[in-house]
Short mmCIF file of C-alpha atoms and ligand atoms in Angstrom, two decimals:
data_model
loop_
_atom_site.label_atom_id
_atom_site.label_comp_id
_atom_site.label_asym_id
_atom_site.label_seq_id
_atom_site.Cartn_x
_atom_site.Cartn_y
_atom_site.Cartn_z
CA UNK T 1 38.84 -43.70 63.72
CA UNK T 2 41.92 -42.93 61.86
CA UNK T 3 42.59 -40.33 59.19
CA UNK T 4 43.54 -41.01 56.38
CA UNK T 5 47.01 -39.46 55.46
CA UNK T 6 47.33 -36.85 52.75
CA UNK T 7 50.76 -35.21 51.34
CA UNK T 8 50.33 -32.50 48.75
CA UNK T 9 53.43 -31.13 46.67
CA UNK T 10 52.45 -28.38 45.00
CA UNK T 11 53.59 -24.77 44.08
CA UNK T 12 50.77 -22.20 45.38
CA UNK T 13 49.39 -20.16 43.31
CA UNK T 14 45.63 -19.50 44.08
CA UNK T 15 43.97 -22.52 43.08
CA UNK T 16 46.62 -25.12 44.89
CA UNK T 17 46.02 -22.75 47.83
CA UNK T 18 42.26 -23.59 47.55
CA UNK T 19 43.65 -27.31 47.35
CA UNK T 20 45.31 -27.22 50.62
CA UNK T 21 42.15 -25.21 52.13
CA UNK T 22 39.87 -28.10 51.03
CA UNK T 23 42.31 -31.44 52.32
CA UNK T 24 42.59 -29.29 55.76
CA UNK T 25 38.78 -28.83 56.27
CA UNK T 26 38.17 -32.62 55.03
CA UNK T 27 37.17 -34.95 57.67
CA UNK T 28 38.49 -37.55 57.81
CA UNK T 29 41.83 -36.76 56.46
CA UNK T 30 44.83 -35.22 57.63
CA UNK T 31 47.40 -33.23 56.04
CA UNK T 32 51.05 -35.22 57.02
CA UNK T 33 53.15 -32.77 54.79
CA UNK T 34 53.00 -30.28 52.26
CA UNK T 35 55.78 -29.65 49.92
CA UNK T 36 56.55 -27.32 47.38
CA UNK T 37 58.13 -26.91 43.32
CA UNK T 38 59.08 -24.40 41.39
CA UNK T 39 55.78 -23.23 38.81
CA UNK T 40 53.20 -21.00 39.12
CA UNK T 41 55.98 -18.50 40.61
CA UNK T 42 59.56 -19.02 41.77
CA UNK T 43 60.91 -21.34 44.38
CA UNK T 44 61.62 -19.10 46.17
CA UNK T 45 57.68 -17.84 46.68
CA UNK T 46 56.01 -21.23 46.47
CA UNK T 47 58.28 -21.99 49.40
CA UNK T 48 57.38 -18.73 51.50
CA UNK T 49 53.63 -19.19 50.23
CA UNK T 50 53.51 -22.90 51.95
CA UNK T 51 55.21 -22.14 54.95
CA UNK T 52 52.37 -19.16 55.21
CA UNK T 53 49.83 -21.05 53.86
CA UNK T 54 50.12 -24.00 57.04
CA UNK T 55 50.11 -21.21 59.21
CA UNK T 56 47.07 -19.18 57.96
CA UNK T 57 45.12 -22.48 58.13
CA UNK T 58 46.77 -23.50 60.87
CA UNK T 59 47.87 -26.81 59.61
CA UNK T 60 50.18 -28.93 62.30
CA UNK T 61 51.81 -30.83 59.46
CA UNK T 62 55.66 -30.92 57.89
CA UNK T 63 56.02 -28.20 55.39
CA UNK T 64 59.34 -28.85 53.21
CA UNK T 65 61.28 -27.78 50.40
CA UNK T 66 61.32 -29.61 46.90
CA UNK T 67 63.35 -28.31 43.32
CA UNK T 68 63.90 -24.77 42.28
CA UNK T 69 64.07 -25.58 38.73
CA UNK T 70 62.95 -28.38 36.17
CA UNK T 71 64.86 -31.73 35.36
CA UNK T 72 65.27 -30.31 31.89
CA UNK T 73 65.69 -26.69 31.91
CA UNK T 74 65.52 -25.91 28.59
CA UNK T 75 64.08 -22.74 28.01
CA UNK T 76 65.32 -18.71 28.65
CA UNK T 77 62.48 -17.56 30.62
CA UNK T 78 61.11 -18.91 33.27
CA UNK T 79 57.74 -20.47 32.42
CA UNK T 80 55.47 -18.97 35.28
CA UNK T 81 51.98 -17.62 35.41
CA UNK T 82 52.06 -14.37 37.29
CA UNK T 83 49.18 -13.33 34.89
CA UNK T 84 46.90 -15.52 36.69
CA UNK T 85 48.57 -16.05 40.38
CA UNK T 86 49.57 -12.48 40.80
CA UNK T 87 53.24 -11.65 41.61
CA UNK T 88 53.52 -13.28 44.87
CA UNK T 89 51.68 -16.42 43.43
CA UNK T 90 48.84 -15.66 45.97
CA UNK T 91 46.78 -13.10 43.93
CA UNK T 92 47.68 -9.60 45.03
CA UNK T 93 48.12 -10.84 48.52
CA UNK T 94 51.40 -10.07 50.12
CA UNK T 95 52.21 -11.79 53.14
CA UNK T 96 54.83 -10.95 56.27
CA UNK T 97 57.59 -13.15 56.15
CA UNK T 98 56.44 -16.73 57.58
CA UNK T 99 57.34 -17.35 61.17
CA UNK T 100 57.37 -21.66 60.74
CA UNK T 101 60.51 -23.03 59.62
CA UNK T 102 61.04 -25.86 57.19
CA UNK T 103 61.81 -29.18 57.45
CA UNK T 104 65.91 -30.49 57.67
CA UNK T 105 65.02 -32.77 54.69
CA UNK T 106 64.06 -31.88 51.02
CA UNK T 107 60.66 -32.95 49.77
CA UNK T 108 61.47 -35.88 48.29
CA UNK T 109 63.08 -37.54 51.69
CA UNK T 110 59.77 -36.68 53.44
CA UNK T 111 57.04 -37.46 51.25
CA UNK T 112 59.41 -41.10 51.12
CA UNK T 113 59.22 -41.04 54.96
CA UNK T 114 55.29 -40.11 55.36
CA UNK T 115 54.85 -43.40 52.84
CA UNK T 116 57.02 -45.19 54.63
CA UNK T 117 55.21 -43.99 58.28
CA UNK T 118 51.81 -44.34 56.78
CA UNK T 119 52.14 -47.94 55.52
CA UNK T 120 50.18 -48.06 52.49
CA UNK T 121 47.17 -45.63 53.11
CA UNK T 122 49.00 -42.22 52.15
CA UNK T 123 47.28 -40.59 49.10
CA UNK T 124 49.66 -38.18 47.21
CA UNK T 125 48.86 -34.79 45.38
CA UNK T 126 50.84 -33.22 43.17
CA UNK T 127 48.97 -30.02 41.84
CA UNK T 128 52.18 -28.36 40.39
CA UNK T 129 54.71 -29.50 37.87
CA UNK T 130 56.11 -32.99 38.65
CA UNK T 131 59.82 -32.10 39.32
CA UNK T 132 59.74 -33.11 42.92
CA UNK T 133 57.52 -36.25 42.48
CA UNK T 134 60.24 -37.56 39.26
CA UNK T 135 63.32 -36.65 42.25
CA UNK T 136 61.10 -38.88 44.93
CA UNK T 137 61.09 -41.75 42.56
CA UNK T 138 65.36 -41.31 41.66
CA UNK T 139 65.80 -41.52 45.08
CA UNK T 140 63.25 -44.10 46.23
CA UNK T 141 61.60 -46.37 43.81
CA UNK T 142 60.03 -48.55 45.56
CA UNK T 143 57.73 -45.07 46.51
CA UNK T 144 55.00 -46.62 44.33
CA UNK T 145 54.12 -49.51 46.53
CA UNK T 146 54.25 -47.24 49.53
CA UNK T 147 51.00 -45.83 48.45
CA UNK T 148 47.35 -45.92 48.29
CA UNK T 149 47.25 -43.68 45.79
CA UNK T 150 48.91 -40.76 43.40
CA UNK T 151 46.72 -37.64 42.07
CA UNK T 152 47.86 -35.17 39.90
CA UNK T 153 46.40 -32.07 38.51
CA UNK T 154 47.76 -31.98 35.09
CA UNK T 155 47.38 -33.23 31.47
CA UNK T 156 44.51 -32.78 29.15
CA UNK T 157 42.91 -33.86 25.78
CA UNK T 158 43.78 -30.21 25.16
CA UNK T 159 46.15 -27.53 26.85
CA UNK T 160 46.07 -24.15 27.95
CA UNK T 161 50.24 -23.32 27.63
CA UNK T 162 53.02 -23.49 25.21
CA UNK T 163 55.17 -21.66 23.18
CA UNK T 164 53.65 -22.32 19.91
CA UNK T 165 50.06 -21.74 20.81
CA UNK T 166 48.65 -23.77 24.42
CA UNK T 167 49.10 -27.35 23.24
CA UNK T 168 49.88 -28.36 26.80
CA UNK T 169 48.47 -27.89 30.03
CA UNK T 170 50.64 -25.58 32.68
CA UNK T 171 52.23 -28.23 34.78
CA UNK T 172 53.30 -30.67 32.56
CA UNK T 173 54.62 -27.80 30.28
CA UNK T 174 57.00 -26.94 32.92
CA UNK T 175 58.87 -29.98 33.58
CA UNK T 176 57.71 -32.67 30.63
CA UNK T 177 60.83 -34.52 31.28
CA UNK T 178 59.38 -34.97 35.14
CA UNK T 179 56.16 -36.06 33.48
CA UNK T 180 57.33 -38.56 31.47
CA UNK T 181 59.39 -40.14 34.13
CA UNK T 182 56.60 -40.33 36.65
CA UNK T 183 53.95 -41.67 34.09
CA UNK T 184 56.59 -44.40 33.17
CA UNK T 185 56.77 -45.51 36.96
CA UNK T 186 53.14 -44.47 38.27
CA UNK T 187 49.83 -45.45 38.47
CA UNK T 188 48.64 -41.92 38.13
CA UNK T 189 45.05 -40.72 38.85
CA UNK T 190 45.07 -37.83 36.65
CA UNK T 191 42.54 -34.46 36.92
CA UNK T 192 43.47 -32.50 33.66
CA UNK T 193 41.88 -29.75 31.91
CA UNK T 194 38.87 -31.35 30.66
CA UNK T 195 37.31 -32.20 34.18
CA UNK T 196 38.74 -28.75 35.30
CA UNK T 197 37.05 -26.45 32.48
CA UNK T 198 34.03 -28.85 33.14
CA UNK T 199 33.74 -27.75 37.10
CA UNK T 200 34.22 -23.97 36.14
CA UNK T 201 33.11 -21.93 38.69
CA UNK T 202 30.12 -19.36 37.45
CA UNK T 203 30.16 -15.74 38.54
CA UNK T 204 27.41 -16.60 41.15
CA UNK T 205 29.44 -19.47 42.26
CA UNK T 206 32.13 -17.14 43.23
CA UNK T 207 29.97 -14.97 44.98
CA UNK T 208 28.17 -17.25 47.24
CA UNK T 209 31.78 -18.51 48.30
CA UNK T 210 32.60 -14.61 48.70
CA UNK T 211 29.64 -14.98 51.05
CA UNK T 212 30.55 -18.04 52.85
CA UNK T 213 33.88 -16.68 53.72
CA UNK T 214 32.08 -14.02 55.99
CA UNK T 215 33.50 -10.65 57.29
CA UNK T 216 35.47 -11.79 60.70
CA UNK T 217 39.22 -10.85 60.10
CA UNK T 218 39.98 -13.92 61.09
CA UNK T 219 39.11 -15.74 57.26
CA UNK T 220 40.45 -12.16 55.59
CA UNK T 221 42.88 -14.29 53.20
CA UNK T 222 40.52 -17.03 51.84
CA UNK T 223 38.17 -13.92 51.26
CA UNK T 224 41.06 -12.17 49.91
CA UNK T 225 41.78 -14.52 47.25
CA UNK T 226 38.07 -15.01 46.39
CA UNK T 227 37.93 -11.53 45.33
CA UNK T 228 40.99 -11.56 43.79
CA UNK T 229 39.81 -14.80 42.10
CA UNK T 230 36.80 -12.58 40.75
CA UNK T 231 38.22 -9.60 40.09
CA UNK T 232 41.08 -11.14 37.85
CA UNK T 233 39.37 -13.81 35.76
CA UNK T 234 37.06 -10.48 34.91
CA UNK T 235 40.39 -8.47 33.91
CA UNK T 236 41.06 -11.18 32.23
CA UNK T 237 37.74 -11.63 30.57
CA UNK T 238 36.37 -14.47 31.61
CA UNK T 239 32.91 -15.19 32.56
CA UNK T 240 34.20 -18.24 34.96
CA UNK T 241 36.45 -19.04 37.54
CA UNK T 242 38.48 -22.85 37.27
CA UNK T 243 40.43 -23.58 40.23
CA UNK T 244 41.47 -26.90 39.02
CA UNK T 245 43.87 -28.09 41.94
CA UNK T 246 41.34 -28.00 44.32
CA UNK T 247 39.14 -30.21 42.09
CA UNK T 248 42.08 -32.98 41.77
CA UNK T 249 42.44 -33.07 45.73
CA UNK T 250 38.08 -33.40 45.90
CA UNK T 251 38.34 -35.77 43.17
CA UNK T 252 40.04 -38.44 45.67
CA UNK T 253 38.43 -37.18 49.04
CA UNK T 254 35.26 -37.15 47.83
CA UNK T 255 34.36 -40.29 45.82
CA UNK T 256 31.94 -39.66 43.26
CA UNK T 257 32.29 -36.33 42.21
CA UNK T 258 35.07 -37.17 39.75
CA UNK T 259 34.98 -40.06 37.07
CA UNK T 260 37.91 -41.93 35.68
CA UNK T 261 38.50 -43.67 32.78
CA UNK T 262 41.74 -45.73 32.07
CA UNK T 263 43.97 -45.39 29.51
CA UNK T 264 47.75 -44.77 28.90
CA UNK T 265 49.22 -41.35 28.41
CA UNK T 266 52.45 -40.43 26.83
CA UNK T 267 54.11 -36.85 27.32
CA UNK T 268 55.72 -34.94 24.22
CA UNK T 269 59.33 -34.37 26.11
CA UNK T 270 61.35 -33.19 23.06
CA UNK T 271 62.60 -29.85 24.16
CA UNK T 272 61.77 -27.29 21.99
CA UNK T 273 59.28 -29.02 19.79
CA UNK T 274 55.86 -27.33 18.66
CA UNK T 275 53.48 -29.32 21.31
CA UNK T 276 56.30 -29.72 23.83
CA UNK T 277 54.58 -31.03 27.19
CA UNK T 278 51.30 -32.33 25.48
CA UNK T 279 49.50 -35.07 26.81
CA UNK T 280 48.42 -38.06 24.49
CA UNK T 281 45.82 -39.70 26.04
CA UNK T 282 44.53 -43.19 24.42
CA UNK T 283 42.01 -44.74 26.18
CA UNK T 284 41.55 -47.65 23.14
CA UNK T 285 45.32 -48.76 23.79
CA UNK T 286 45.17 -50.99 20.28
CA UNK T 287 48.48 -51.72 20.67
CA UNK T 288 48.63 -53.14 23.78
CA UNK T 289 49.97 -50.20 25.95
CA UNK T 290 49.30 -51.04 29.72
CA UNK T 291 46.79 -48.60 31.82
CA UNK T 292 49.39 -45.87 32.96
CA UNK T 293 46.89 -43.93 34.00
CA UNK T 294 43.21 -43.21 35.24
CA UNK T 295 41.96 -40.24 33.52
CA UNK T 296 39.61 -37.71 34.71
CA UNK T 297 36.61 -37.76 32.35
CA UNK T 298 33.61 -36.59 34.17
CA UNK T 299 32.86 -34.49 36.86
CA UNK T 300 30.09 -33.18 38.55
CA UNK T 301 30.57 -28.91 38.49
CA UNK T 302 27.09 -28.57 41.21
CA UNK T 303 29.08 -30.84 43.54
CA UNK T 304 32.26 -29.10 43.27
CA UNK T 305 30.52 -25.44 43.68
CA UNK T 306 29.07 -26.64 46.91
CA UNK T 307 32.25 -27.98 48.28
CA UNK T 308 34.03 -24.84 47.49
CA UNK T 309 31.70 -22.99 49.27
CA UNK T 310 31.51 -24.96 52.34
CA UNK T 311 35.30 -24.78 52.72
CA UNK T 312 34.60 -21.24 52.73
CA UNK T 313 32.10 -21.47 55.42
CA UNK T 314 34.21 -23.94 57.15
CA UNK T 315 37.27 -21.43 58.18
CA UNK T 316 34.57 -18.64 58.48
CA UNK T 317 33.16 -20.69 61.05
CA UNK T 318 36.48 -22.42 62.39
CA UNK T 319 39.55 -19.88 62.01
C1 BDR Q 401 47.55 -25.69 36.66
O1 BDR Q 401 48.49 -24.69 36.34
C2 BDR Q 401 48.68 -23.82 37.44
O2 BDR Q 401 48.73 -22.49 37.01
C3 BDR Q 401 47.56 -24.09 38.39
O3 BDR Q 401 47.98 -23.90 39.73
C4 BDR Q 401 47.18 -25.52 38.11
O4 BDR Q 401 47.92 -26.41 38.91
C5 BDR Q 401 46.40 -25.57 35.67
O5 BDR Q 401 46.85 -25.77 34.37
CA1 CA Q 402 49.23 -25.63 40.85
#
């Protein structure tokens, strides 16, 4: 039978690493590309971290380059999360300089060519900001038709960044201009922060998938990150673990385990204002606003545990 074609764009960071680790051990599915943005670190790591991150799990797929910077960049600092992805964006994990290559084209030209290739059937992550997704659709926009379906992690009923207090969630913080743009041209399946806090991982969660990963060298980075999963979220003080990419790519490959609810979400764009990259989600849509968007709602945390651990198990096993 054929597999069902997956691209995810994404800027790794721990928990889209996780993501990738989870489409690749699917069956079912197969990984045509995976692209990276600027977000959870620099462009210049989420670009080393994919190329590295194919090659760990030995993925056989196109791995190519997307923005280094927002649409809008309005803002001094960069807007990264070290704090939570470690300096190199993969916990305190620092890799040898990857020996793949990149593709010729930038992300946007082949996640157009995979939908193109994959007439119709290609599902499409994006578990980082939207920068690259908002270029795709500049440059091709007829990209909507092209697909079976678009999944972002991203968005909330309530946030967990911003400069005046964490009215937004990460990813749409980053680029809100991107987000806006996309949600005006997308049907977007969207995983935000309430089915992500809802699917945090408990401490014994983390463990077992500790566990699963085994002791053969050969899985040494997914056990890596594990326990730099658990040993930061307790430096951090938390008593859970939410690895929220990973639950946006399971929400689609495994039916069932998420539950969405339509509605049509707006994104505060202004730059500079006090909820900047907040997501207004109205699922009553008095006013006649057309279903943008599909939002995550429900989700089942015992199903999501399992899975996590069995993709442990699976490169203990496989690798
Ligand atoms: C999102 O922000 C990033 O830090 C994570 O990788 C995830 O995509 C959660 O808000
Ligand atoms: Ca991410």
């Amino acid at each position: 039978m054929n597999k069902i074609p997956i691209i995810i764009d994404c800027d790794p960071g721990v928990d889209d690493s996780y993501a990738i680790a989870l489409a690749n051990a699917a069956p079912g599915y197969e990984i045509r590309a995976i692209t990276a943005v600027e977000g959870n670190v620099p462009a210049s790591l989420t670009r080393k971290n994919v190329l590295c991150l194919a090659e760990i799990f030995g993925i056989d797929c196109r791995v190519a380059f997307g923005a280094d910077r927002p649409l809008v960049r309005n803002y001094e600092i960069d807007r990264t999360a070290e704090h939570v992805h470690g300096q190199t964006g993969l916990g305190d994990i620092v890799l040898p300089p990857p020996s793949r290559k990149p593709d010729d084209k930038p992300a946007w030209d082949v996640i157009y060519e995979e939908a193109v290739k994959a007439q119709g059937n290609l599902i499409l992550f994006a578990t980082g900001p939207l920068t690259n997704i908002a270029l795709a659709l500049r440059a091709h926009p007829d990209l909507p038709s092209l697909l079976s379906r678009f999944c972002i992690m991203g968005g909330g009923t309530f946030g967990n960044s911003g400069a005046y207090g964490k009215k937004a969630e990460f990813n749409i913080w980053v680029d809100p201009a991107a987000a806006g743009e996309v949600l005006e041209k997308m049907d977007v399946y969207m995983v935000g922060l309430d089915a992500t806090h809802a699917c945090a991982l408990t401490p014994a969660d983390m463990n077992r998938m500790r566990e699963l990963c085994g002791t053969s060298p050969k899985n040494w980075f997914l056990r890596s990150l594990t326990e730099f999963a658990i040993r930061n979220s307790e430096e951090l003080g938390m008593d859970n673990n939410i690895i929220h990419d990973a639950l946006a790519v399971a929400s689609m490959l495994y039916p069932g385990m998420v539950t969405f609810e339509d509605c049509h979400v707006t994104v505060e764009e202004r730059p500079g204002a006090e909820n900047e990259g907040q997501t207004y989600v109205d699922f009553e849509r008095k006013n006649g606003e057309k279903v943008n968007c599909h939002f995550a709602v429900k989700a089942d945390q015992a199903a999501f545990a399992k899975r996590m651990g069995e993709v442990c198990r699976y490169y203990a096993e496989k690798i």
